[in-house]
PDB file of C-alpha atoms in Angstrom:
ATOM      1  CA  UNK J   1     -11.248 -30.608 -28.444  1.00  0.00           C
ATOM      2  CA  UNK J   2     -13.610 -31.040 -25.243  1.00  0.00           C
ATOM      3  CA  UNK J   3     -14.903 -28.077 -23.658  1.00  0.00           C
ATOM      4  CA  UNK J   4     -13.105 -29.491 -20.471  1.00  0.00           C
ATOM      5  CA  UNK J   5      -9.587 -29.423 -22.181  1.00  0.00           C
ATOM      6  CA  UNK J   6     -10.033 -26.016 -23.747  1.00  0.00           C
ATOM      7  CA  UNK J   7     -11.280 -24.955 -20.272  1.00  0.00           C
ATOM      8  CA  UNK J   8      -7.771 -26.818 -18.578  1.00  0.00           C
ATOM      9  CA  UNK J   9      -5.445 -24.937 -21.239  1.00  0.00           C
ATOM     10  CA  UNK J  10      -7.171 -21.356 -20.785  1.00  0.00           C
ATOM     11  CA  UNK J  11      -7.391 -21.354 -16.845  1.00  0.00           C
ATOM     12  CA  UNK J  12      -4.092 -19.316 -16.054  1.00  0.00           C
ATOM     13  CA  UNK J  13      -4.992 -16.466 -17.781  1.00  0.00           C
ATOM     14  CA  UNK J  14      -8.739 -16.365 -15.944  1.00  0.00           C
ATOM     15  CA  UNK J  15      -9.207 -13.511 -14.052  1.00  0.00           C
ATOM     16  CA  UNK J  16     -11.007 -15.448 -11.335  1.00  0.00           C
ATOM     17  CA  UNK J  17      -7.263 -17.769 -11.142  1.00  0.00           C
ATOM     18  CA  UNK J  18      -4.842 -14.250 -10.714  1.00  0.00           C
ATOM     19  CA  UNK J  19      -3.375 -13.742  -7.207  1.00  0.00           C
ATOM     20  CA  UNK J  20      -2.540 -10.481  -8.644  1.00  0.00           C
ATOM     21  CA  UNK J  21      -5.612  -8.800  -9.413  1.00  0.00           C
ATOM     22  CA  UNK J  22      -7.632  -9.367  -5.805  1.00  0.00           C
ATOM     23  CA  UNK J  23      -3.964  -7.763  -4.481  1.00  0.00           C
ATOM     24  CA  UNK J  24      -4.127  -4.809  -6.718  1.00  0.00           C
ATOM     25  CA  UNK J  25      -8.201  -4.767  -6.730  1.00  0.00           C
ATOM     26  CA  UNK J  26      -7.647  -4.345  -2.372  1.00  0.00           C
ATOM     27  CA  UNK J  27      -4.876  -2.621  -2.553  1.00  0.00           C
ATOM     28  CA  UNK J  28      -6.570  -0.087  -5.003  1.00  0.00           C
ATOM     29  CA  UNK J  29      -9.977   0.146  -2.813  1.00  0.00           C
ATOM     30  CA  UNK J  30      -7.813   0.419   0.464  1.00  0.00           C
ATOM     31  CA  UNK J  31      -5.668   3.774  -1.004  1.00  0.00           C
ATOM     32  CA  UNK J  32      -8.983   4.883  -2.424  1.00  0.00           C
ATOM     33  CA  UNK J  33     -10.164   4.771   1.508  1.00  0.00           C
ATOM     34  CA  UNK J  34      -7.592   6.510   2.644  1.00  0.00           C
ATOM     35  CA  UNK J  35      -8.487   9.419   0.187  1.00  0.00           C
ATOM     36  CA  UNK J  36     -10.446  11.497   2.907  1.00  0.00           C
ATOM     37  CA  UNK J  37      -8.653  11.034   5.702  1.00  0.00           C
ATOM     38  CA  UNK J  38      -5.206  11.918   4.006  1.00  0.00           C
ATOM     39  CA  UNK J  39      -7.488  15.265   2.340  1.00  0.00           C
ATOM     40  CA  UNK J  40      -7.196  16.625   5.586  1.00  0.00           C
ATOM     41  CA  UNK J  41      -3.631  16.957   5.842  1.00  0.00           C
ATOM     42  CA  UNK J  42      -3.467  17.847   1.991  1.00  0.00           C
ATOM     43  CA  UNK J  43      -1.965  14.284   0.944  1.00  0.00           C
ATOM     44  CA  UNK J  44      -1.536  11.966  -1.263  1.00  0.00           C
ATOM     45  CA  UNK J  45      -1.027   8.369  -0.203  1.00  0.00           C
ATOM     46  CA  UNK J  46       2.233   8.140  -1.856  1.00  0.00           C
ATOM     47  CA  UNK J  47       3.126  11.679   0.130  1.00  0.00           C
ATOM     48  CA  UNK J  48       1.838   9.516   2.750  1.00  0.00           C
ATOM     49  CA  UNK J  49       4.123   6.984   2.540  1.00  0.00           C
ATOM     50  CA  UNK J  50       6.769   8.512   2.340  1.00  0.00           C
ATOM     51  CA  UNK J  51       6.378  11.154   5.177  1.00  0.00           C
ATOM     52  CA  UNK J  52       5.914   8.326   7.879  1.00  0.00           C
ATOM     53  CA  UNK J  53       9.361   7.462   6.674  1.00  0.00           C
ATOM     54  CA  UNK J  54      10.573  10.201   7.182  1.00  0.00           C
ATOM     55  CA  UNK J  55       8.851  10.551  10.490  1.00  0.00           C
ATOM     56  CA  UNK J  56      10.194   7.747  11.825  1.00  0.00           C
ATOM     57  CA  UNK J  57      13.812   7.594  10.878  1.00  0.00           C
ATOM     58  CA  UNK J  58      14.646  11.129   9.913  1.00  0.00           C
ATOM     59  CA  UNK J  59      16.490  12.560   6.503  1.00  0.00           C
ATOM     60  CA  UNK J  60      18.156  10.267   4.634  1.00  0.00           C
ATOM     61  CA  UNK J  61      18.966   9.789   0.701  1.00  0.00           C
ATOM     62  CA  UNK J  62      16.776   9.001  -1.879  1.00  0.00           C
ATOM     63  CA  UNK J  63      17.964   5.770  -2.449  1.00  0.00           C
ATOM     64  CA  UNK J  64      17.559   4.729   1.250  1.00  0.00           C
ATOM     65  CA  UNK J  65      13.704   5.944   1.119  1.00  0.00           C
ATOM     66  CA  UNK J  66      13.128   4.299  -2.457  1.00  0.00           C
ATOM     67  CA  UNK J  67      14.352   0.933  -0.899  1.00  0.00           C
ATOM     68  CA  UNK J  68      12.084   1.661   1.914  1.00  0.00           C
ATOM     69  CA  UNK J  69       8.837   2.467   0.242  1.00  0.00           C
ATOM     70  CA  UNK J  70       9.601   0.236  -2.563  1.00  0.00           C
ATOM     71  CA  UNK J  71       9.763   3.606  -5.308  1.00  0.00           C
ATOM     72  CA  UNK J  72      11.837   4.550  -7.268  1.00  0.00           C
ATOM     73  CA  UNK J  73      13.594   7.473  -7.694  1.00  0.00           C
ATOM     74  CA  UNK J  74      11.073   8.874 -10.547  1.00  0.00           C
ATOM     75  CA  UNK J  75       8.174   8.632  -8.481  1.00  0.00           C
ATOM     76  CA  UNK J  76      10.463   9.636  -5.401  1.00  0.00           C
ATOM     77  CA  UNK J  77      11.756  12.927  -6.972  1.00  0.00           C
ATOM     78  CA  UNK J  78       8.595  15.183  -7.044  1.00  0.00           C
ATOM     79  CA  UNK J  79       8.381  14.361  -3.012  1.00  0.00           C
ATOM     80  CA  UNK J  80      11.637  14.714  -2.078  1.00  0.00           C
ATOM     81  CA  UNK J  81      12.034  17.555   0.474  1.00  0.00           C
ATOM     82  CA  UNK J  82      13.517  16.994   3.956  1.00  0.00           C
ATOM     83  CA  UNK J  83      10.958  16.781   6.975  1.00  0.00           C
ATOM     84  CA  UNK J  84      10.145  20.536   7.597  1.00  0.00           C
ATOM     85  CA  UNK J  85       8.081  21.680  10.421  1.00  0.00           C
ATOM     86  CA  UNK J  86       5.474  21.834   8.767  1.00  0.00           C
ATOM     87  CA  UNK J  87       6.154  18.287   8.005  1.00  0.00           C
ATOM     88  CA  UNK J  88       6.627  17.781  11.397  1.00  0.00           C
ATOM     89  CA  UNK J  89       3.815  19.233  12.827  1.00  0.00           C
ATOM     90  CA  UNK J  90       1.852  16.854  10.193  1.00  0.00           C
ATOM     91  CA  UNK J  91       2.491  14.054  12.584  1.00  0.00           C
ATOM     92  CA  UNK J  92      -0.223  14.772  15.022  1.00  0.00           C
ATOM     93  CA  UNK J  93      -2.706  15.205  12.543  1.00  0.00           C
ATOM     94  CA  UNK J  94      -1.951  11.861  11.461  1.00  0.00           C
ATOM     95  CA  UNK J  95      -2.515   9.464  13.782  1.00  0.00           C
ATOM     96  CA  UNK J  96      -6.134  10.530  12.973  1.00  0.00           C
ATOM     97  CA  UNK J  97      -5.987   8.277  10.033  1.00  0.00           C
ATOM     98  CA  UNK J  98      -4.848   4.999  11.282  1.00  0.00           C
ATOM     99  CA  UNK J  99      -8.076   5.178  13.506  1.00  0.00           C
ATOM    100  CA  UNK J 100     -10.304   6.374  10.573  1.00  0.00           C
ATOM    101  CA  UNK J 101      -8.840   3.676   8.795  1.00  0.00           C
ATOM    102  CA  UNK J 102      -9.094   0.656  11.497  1.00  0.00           C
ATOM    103  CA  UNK J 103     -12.115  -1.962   9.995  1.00  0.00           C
ATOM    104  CA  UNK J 104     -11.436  -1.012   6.230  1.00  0.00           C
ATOM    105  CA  UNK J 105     -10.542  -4.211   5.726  1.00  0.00           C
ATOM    106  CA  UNK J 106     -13.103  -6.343   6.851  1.00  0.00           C
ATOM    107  CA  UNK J 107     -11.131  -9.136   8.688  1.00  0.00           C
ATOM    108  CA  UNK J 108     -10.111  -9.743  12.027  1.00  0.00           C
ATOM    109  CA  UNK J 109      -6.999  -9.137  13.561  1.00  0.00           C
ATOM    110  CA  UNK J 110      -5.689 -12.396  13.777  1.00  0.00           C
ATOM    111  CA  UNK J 111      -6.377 -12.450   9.650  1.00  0.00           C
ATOM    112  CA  UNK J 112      -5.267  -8.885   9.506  1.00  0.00           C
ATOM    113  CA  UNK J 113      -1.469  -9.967  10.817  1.00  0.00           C
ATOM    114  CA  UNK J 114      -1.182 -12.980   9.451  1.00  0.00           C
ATOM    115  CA  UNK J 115      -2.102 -11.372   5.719  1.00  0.00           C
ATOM    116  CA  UNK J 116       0.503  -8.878   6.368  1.00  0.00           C
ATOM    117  CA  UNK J 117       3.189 -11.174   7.648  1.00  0.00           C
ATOM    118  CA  UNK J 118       2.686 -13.124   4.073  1.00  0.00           C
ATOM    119  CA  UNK J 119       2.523  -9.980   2.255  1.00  0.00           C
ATOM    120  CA  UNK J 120       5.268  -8.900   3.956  1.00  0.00           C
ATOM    121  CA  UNK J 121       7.271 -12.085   3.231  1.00  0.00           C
ATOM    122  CA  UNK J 122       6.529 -12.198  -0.444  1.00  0.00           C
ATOM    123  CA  UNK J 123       7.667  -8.847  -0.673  1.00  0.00           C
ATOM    124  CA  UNK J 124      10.687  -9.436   1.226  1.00  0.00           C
ATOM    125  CA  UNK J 125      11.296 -12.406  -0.933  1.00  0.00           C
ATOM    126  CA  UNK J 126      10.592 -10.260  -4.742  1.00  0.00           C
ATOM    127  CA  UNK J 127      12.785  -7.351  -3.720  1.00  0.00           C
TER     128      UNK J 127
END
């Protein structure tokens, strides 16, 4: 066999050909961003997550947030805790982090919305 053949039969499993791994590699360095922020209001990202849920559409079952934050209910279980005021009062401290987050992904925000409109579609379209 040529070099070019073996080449042809071996480039799907290049790491250089995966979708997958620039999505997890950004998705990885994008939670790892959020790190600080989220310190200041003693978070996790995942705790994260899920308390914007909460904050914008109130209790509901575990099911109904595991569908929404694409979890499931073992991740989801540890979390679990209705929005207390404490919770609540989170909120304001919050919106802190969407600002201290705005440019972490160096694109602009026509590229910004259109990436998440496909991401949001392929998603969407795996669920």
């Amino acid at each position: 066999m040529t070099n070019e053949i073996i080449s042809d039969r071996y480039s799907a499993i290049r790491l250089n050909n995966q979708l997958c791994f620039p999505l997890y590699a950004c998705a990885k360095e994008v939670v790892r961003q959020y790190r600080k922020p989220l310190e200041a209001l003693n978070l996790t990202y995942t705790q994260y997550i899920v308390i914007m849920v909460l904050w914008e559409f109130g209790d509901m079952t575990e099911g109904e947030l595991g569908i929404k934050v694409h979890l499931d209910s073992g991740t989801l279980a540890p979390l679990l805790i209705s929005l207390t005021e404490q919770g609540a009062v989170l909120k304001e401290k919050a919106i802190n982090v969407s600002h201290e987050m705005c440019g972490c992904i160096p694109l602009s925000e026509e590229e910004l919305s259109t990436l998440k409109k496909r991401l949001d579609k392929a998603l969407a379209k795996m669920s």
